[in-house]
PDB file of C-alpha atoms in Angstrom:
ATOM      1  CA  UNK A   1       5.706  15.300   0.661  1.00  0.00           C
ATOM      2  CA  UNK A   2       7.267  14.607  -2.639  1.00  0.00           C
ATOM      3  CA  UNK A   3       9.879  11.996  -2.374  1.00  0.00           C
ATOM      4  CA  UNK A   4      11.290  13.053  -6.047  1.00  0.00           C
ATOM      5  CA  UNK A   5      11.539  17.370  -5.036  1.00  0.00           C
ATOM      6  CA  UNK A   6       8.844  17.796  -8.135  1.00  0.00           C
ATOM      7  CA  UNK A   7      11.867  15.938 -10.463  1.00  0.00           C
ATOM      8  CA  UNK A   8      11.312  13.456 -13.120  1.00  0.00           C
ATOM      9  CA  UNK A   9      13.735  10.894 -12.374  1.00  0.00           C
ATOM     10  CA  UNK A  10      12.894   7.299 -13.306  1.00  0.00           C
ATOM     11  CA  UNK A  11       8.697   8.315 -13.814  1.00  0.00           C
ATOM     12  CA  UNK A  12       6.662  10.805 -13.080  1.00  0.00           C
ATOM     13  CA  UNK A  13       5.940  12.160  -9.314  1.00  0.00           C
ATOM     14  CA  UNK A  14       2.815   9.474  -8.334  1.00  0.00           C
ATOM     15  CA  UNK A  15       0.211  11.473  -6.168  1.00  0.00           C
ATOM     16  CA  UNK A  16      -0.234   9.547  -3.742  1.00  0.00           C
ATOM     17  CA  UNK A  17       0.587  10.613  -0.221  1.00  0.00           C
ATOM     18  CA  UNK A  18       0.133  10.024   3.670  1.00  0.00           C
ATOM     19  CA  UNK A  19      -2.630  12.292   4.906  1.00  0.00           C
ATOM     20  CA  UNK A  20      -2.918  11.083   8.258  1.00  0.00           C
ATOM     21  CA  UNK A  21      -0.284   9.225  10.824  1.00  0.00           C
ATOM     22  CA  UNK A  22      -1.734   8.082  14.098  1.00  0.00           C
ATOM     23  CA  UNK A  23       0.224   5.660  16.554  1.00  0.00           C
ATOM     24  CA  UNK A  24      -1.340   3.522  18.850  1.00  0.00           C
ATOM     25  CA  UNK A  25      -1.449   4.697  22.866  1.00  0.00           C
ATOM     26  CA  UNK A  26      -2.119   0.477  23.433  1.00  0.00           C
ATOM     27  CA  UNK A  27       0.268  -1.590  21.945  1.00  0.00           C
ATOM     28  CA  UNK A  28      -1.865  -4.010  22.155  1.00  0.00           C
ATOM     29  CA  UNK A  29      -4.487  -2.250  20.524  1.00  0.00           C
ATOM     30  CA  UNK A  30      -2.943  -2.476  17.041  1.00  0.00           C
ATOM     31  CA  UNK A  31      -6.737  -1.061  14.663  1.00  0.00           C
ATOM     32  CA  UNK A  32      -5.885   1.796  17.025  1.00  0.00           C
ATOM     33  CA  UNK A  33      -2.844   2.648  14.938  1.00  0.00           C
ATOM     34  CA  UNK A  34      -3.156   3.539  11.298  1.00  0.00           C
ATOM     35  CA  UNK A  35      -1.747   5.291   8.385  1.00  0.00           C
ATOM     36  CA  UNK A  36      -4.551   6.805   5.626  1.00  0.00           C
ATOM     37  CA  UNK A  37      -3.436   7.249   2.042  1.00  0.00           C
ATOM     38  CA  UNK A  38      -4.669  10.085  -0.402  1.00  0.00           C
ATOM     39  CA  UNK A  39      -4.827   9.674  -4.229  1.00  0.00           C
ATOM     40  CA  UNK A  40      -4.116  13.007  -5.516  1.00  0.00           C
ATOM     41  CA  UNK A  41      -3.593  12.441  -9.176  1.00  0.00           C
ATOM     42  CA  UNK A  42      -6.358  11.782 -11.833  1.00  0.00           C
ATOM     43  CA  UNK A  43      -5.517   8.328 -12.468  1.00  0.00           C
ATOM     44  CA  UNK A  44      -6.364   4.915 -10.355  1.00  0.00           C
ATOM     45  CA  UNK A  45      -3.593   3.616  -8.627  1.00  0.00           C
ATOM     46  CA  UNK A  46      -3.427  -0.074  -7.431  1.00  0.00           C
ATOM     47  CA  UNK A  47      -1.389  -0.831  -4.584  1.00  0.00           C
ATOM     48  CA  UNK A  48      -1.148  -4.413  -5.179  1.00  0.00           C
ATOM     49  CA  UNK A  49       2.554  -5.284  -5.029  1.00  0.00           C
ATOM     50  CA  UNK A  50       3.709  -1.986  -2.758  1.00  0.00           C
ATOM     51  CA  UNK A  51       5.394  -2.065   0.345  1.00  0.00           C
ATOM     52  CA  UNK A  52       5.592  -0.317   3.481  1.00  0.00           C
ATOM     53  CA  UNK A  53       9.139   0.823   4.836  1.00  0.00           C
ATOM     54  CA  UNK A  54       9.468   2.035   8.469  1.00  0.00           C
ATOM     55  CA  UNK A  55      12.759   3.801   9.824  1.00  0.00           C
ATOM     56  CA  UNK A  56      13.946   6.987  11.887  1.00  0.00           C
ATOM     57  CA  UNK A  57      14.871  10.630  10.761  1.00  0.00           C
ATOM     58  CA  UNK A  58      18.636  10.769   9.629  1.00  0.00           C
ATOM     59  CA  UNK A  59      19.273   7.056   9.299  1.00  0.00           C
ATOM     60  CA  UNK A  60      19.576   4.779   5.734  1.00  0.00           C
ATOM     61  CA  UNK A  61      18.398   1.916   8.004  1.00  0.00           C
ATOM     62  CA  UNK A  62      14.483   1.172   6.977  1.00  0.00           C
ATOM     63  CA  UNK A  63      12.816  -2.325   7.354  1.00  0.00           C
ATOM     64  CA  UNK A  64      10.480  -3.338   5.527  1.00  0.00           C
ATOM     65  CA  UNK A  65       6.726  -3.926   6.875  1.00  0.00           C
ATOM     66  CA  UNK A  66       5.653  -6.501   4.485  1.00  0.00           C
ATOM     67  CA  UNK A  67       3.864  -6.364   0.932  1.00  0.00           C
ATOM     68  CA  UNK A  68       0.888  -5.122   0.046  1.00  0.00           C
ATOM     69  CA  UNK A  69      -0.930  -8.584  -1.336  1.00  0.00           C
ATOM     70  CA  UNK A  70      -3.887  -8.172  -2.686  1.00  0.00           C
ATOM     71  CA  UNK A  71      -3.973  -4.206  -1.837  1.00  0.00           C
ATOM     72  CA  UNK A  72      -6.373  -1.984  -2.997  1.00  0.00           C
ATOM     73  CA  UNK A  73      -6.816   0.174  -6.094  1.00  0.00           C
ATOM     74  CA  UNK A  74      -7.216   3.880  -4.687  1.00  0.00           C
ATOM     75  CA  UNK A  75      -9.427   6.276  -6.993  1.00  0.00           C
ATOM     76  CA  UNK A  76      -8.570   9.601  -8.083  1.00  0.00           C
ATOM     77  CA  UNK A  77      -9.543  11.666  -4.562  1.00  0.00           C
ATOM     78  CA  UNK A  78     -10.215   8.401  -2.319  1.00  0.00           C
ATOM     79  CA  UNK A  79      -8.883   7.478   0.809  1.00  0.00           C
ATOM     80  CA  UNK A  80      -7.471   4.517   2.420  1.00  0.00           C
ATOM     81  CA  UNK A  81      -7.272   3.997   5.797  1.00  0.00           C
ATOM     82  CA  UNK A  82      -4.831   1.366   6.508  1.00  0.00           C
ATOM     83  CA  UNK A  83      -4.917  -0.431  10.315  1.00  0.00           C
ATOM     84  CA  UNK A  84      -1.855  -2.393  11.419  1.00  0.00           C
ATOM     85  CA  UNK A  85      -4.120  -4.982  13.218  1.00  0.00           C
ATOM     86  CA  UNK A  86      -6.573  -7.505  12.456  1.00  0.00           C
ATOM     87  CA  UNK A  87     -10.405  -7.380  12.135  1.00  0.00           C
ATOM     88  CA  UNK A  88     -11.295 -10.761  13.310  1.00  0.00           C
ATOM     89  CA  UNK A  89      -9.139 -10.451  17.106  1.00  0.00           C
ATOM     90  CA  UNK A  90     -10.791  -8.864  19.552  1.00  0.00           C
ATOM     91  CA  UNK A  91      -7.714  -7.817  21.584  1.00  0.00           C
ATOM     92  CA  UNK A  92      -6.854  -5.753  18.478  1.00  0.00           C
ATOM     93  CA  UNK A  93      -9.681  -3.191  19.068  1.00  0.00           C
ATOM     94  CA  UNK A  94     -12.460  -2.092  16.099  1.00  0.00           C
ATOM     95  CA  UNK A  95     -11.928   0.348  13.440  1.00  0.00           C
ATOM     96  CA  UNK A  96     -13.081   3.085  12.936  1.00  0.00           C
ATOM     97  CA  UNK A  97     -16.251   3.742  10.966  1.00  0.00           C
ATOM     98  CA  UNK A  98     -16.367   6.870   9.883  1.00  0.00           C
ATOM     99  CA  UNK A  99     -16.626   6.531   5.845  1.00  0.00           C
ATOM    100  CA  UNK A 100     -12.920   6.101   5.424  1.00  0.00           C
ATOM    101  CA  UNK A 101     -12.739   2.756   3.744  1.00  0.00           C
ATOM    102  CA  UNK A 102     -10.458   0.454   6.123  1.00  0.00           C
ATOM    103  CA  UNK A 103      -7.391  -2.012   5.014  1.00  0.00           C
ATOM    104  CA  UNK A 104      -5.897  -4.035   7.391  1.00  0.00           C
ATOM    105  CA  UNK A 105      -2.038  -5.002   7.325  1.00  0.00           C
ATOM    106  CA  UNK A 106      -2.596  -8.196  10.015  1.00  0.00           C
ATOM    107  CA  UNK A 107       0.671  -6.836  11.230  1.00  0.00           C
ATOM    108  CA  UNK A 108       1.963  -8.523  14.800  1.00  0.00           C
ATOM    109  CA  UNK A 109       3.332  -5.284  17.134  1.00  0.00           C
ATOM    110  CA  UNK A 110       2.607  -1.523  16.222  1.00  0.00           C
ATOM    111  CA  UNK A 111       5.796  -0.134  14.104  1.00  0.00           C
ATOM    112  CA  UNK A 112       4.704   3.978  14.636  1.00  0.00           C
ATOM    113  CA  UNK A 113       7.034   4.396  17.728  1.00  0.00           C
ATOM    114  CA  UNK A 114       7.200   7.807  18.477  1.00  0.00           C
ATOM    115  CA  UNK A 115       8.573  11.283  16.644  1.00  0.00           C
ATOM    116  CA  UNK A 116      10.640  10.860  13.856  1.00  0.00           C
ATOM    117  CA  UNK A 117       9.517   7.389  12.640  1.00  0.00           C
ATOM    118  CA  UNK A 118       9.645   7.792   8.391  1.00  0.00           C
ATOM    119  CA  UNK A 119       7.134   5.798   6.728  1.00  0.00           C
ATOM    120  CA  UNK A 120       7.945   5.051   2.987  1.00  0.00           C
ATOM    121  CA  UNK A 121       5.469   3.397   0.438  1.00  0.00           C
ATOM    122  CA  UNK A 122       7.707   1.630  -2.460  1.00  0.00           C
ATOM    123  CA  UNK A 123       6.556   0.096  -5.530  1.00  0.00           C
ATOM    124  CA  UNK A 124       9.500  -2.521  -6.935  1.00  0.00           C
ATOM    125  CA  UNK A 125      12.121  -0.652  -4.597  1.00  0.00           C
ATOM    126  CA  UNK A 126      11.135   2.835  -5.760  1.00  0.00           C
ATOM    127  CA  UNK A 127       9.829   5.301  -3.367  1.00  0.00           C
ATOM    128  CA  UNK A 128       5.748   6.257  -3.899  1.00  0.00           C
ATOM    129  CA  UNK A 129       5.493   8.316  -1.190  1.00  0.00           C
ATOM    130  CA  UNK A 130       7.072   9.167   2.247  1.00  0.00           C
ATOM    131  CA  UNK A 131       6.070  11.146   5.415  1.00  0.00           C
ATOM    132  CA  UNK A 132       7.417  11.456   8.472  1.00  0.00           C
ATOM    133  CA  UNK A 133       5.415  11.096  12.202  1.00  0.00           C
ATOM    134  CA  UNK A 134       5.414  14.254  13.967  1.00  0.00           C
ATOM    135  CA  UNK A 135       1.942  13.878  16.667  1.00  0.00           C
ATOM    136  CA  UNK A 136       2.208  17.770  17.235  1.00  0.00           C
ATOM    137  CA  UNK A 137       1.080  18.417  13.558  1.00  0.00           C
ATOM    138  CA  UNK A 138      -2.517  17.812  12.722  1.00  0.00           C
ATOM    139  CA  UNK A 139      -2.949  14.356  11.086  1.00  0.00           C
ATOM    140  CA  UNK A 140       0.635  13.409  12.629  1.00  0.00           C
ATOM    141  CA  UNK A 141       2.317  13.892   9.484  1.00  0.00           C
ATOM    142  CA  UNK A 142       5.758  16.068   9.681  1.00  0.00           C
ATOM    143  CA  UNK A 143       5.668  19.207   7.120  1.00  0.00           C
ATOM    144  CA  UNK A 144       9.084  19.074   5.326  1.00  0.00           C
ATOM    145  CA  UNK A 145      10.575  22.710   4.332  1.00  0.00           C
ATOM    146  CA  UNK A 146      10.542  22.809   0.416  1.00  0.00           C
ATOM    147  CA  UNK A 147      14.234  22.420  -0.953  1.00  0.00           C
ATOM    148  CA  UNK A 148      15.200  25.834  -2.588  1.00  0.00           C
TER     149      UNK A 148
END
């Protein structure tokens, strides 16, 4: 979804979004949760610098997951699969391997918990993209009605 509702504000829409939301049935099993990030546009966009925001439908409370440090750069049409665990612990679980490049956010718990968790990628405070959890859609990402 388009954080902006196709507006130029500050800069143009970026076109990157959140294809893909899956939580984690093992909390403890944290490369079993994951977000995966599209580039859209026709530029390279480097995520080195974003963060990740996490909060629930309806409130202005979000916390922030961390920065992105060194990130990635995502091509025009790539995809990023991005793992809240750690390669190197075995508790974690592996990733998957199935020619989605893998990033891993060495985060401590799982932060998808349940319907209704809003995911926000900011660059310097600004939203980049944002999608909601919603497991009953395919790829676990909410469709948002278009503003009329």
């Amino acid at each position: 979804p388009d954080c902006n509702d196709g507006r130029v504000c500050c800069a143009p829409r970026m076109a990157i979004r959140f294809v893909e939301i899956k939580a984690s049935e093992n909390p403890e099993a944290l490369n079993s949760e994951w977000v995966i990030l599209e580039n859209d546009g026709k530029t390279p966009f480097n995520t080195r610098g974003c963060g990740m925001t996490v909060g629930r439908r309806g409130s202005a409370k979000k916390s922030l997951l961390g920065i992105i440090d060194p990130g990635f750069v995502l091509a025009p049409g790539a995809r990023m699969r991005m793992l809240t665990g750690n390669p190197g612990t075995q508790a974690h679980g592996t990733a998957p391997e199935d020619g989605t490049a893998n990033y891993f956010l060495f985060l401590p718990k799982v932060y998808v918990a349940g319907p209704g968790v809003v995911l926000t990628l900011v660059l310097r405070g600004l939203p980049v993209s944002k999608a909601e959890y919603d497991p009953s859609q395919p790829g676990g990402v909410a469709v948002v009605a278009k503003k009329t």
